[in-house]
Amino acid sequence: MADSTPQFKTNYAVSSKIEPFYKGGKVQINKDGMYMFFTCGTKVNVLDIGTGKVTKSIEQEDQEDITCFSVSPDDEMLVTSSRALLLKQWDWKENVCNRTWKAIHTSPVASMAFDSTSTLLATGGCDSTIKIWDVIKQYCTHNLKGSSGVVHLVEFHPDLSRLQLFSSSMDYKVRLWNLNTSKCIMVLDAHYSAVTSLAFTLDGNTLISSGRDKICTVWDLTTYKSQRTVPVYETVEAVVLLPEDEDFTALGLTSEEPHFITAGSKGILRIWEAYSGRCIYSQCVPGKPRNENEDDADEQSLTHCMMVPATKKLTTVTAEHNILSYDLRTLKLERQFVGYNDEVLDVKFLGPSDTHIVVATNSPQLKVFELATLNCQILYGHTDTVLALDVFKKGTKFASCSKDKTIRIWIMNKETGEVNCVAQGLGHAHVVGIISCSRLKEGFIVSGSQDCTIKLWNLTKSLGAKSGEKTAELEVLRAGLTEKAHDKDINSMVVSPNDKLMATGSQDRTAKLWSASDFSLMGVFRGHKRGVWSVQFSPMDQILATSSADGSVKLWGLQDFNCLKTFEGHDASVLKTIFVSRGTQLLTSGSDGLMKLWTIKTNECIKTLDAHEGKVWGLHCNKKDDLVVTGSGDSRIIIWKDVTEIELAEEQAKQEEQVLKQQELSNLLHEKKYLKALGLAISLEQPQTVLMVIKAILGESNGQERLESTILKLRQDQKESVLRFCMLWNTNSKNCHEAQSVIQILLRNETPEQLLQYNGIKAALEGLIPYTERHFQRVSRLLQASMFLDYMWQNMRLTGESSDPDTQAEEMEIESFYPMDKTTTGAKKAAIIPTYSCTHGNKDQESEQSEDSDSDTSASNKGNSKRLYKQKHIQPPRKNFKENLEPPT
């Protein structure tokens, strides 16, 4: 039987991120259609279309914003321009800058394009000039003047033999430049607004130009005359000519004349006949409302459109920074990526196995991400910003509420993952800010509004049988119950696990408990000092958790409505709270960008996770309780993985490995294999263990030589580690001998050039020199003291041997405390006695010693010694003789 005791979580790690990689500007796809390039401030991000992840980020060293870039047709180089008026040539596959040169332009570069051979590069600047660069020979070949205003479009003619360049500037004209003569040979004047795109036919004899004046013009490049003006009734940002060798019958194309695709302010793709000017095909996006009003079309408009012949794909970019990839022959949507999410207001796991997440951003559209591929489905329906989400228990149905005063019910198809709206609820008088779904059955939802009311919406059984099918008409929901709940805005609402209770939290600093069946008030939770942002029921106990703008989290009993525990640790508002580990722990997120993990039993915050830079509005846990998703105001969505078991297993494996290595080290030392022992000790990164090995080597009979041979056989990285350890050992006088021995070996056998190659050599020297000087001073003082003692010994008068019995007794007593062998000379024996006599002498003794200096006879010395020892006032203190006498060192 499995253990029912929940294991406390200790840590979460970032599993994946959905970050903004495109905030507007140029977009380009490489030759084989595998990578997309986006400008993003000071960086050019490279997106792998297969995985949907940014694989490379090419960033300017000068931290200047990139104004334009271009990838060569052969995919070998990338050239960027910045506001610093510098051009940089990159090997984008290796993320290496190969060359930097001045752009010569007097203002930033606005447009850039390569020719088909990847040899010539044209740059159009805000200074009304165009420069042509030979990127192979690295020099400027042309300086074309004559444009009016910013040159925002440059294109080479596909036929190299013509050596022609087309450009457009703020005078709404297309200029044709002959690169042989560096002169403008023709001006194509037909537009009344900025020209946005140019497209050439394969033979190079026909040009199609598009503009923001809602027309496209077909030009004959043999006569330079306008053949046809096609009114498209929308601001056109891009035009693409369809290849003639493809089958487009699925789109209704039957004639052999050229066809082109337009992308503009209406947000849809349309196909036109070039010569007749008829619209052959108009795209219809499911669920997307058609916007006929040009003034409100900014969010839906398309800003780029690119064809990739290698993959037969068509890619468009919207004004909301969404990237859509279509099949070229059918224009069926295949992939979709989100370049910028704006502020994330709520996020939830979605799907039976939590394979998707649904995100509410600062937008009327909802985004559903597939976590494996980051493919995104955009859901249209709401007409104003979506504020909150909640998912039913099974994970295939969810509800949303919006500033448009409505709620909507969405269902996911289990097989295809497609999500469709099936119902809409109307009735609130103000913005609907919070919504919650029933837990046991998909029977009802509750919503709270800024009108301080809560509403109950009953769901019909037929609604659950639709299973994500597309419906022409939405089912309309009506509120079954309405109740005024609070005096201020309702910030949070949740239904209990048994569907019998409901809790609300408000800006009026209170939380309330309601009966879900009739909205009768059961109790009020008072105690927070500021508004309540989140309420959450415990999945196991009769406990309610609330979090507030006062930075605290409180647990309340549902029986007596008393506060049981208070958690304080956030420095700002606590916006979301959820229970994890089967109700034994809490996860909270705040407006300070932090997420905290709390253990309820101990009131302890055991982990603080910091990965966001804005307010963390969204926080949700999956069904298995091993993943957490957060969404923040910094546009980041982060998937967190519970790594408690992984870290525990790693720690156990590390401990086992340490035990094995320690045993192996002991065996090597026992076998006196010092080289392997030292290498193993260094790998353990344990300075004391390495010190122990070095001491063992120095303990040998020829220890210094063995230590030198062992140190010299180490690799350079191992020597660097030993030098770093020496810096630590040298701080202690007990271990400085070993440290200085190692340093001496290295300095004696390594050249200065070799030592300079060591990593951290500067820090090591800075740490070694002060303590080495201190040790040297200590040894110098010790040497001086020892020399003084030697000087004293050499200048003391020896008393000689005495035949007096009393004197012999004194000497025997001295020898009993300082034993001497037979080889000890008389001078050495007498070395102690003069010290004693000098210590206890008087004036008579000094006079006798002065007489001894004039007499050379041994008898005279014996007589003087005899008289000295017989004097009463210098009798030796026999009891304390051992304490007063210290043998020489």
Tab-separated table of C-alpha atoms in Angstrom, residues 21-22 26-39 44-50 52-56 58 69 71 78 92 304-306 308 314-317 322-325 335-337:
chain	number	residue	atom	x	y	z
A	21	PHE	CA	10.800	37.899	-28.624
A	22	TYR	CA	9.283	40.426	-31.033
A	26	LYS	CA	11.465	43.982	-39.463
A	27	VAL	CA	10.840	40.236	-39.819
A	28	GLN	CA	12.714	37.918	-42.173
A	29	ILE	CA	12.849	34.171	-42.858
A	30	ASN	CA	16.018	32.416	-43.976
A	31	LYS	CA	16.378	30.541	-47.254
A	32	ASP	CA	15.357	27.056	-46.102
A	33	GLY	CA	12.456	28.332	-43.998
A	34	MET	CA	13.775	26.880	-40.731
A	35	TYR	CA	14.484	30.114	-38.852
A	36	MET	CA	12.817	33.490	-38.439
A	37	PHE	CA	14.629	36.703	-37.498
A	38	PHE	CA	13.018	39.437	-35.397
A	39	THR	CA	14.201	42.767	-34.062
A	44	VAL	CA	17.952	40.205	-33.144
A	45	ASN	CA	16.183	37.049	-31.990
A	46	VAL	CA	16.400	33.874	-34.057
A	47	LEU	CA	13.326	31.639	-33.732
A	48	ASP	CA	13.409	27.948	-34.564
A	49	ILE	CA	10.120	27.475	-36.419
A	50	GLY	CA	10.075	23.753	-35.637
A	52	GLY	CA	8.822	27.636	-31.479
A	53	LYS	CA	11.719	28.604	-29.216
A	54	VAL	CA	14.328	31.333	-29.549
A	55	THR	CA	17.613	29.504	-30.180
A	56	LYS	CA	19.917	32.508	-30.606
A	58	ILE	CA	22.337	38.416	-31.390
A	69	PHE	CA	18.847	44.156	-40.361
A	71	VAL	CA	19.994	38.180	-43.824
A	78	LEU	CA	23.554	38.852	-41.060
A	92	TRP	CA	24.613	34.375	-37.085
A	304	HIS	CA	4.239	41.674	-42.872
A	305	CYS	CA	3.676	38.904	-45.370
A	306	MET	CA	6.465	36.601	-46.633
A	308	VAL	CA	9.037	30.702	-48.364
A	314	LEU	CA	3.216	31.805	-46.340
A	315	THR	CA	3.925	33.675	-43.109
A	316	THR	CA	2.126	36.771	-41.865
A	317	VAL	CA	2.716	39.028	-38.854
A	322	ASN	CA	1.406	37.264	-33.645
A	323	ILE	CA	3.170	35.154	-36.299
A	324	LEU	CA	0.920	32.947	-38.440
A	325	SER	CA	2.144	30.276	-40.854
A	335	ARG	CA	1.286	27.182	-36.942
A	336	GLN	CA	0.935	30.262	-34.839
A	337	PHE	CA	3.387	31.951	-32.472
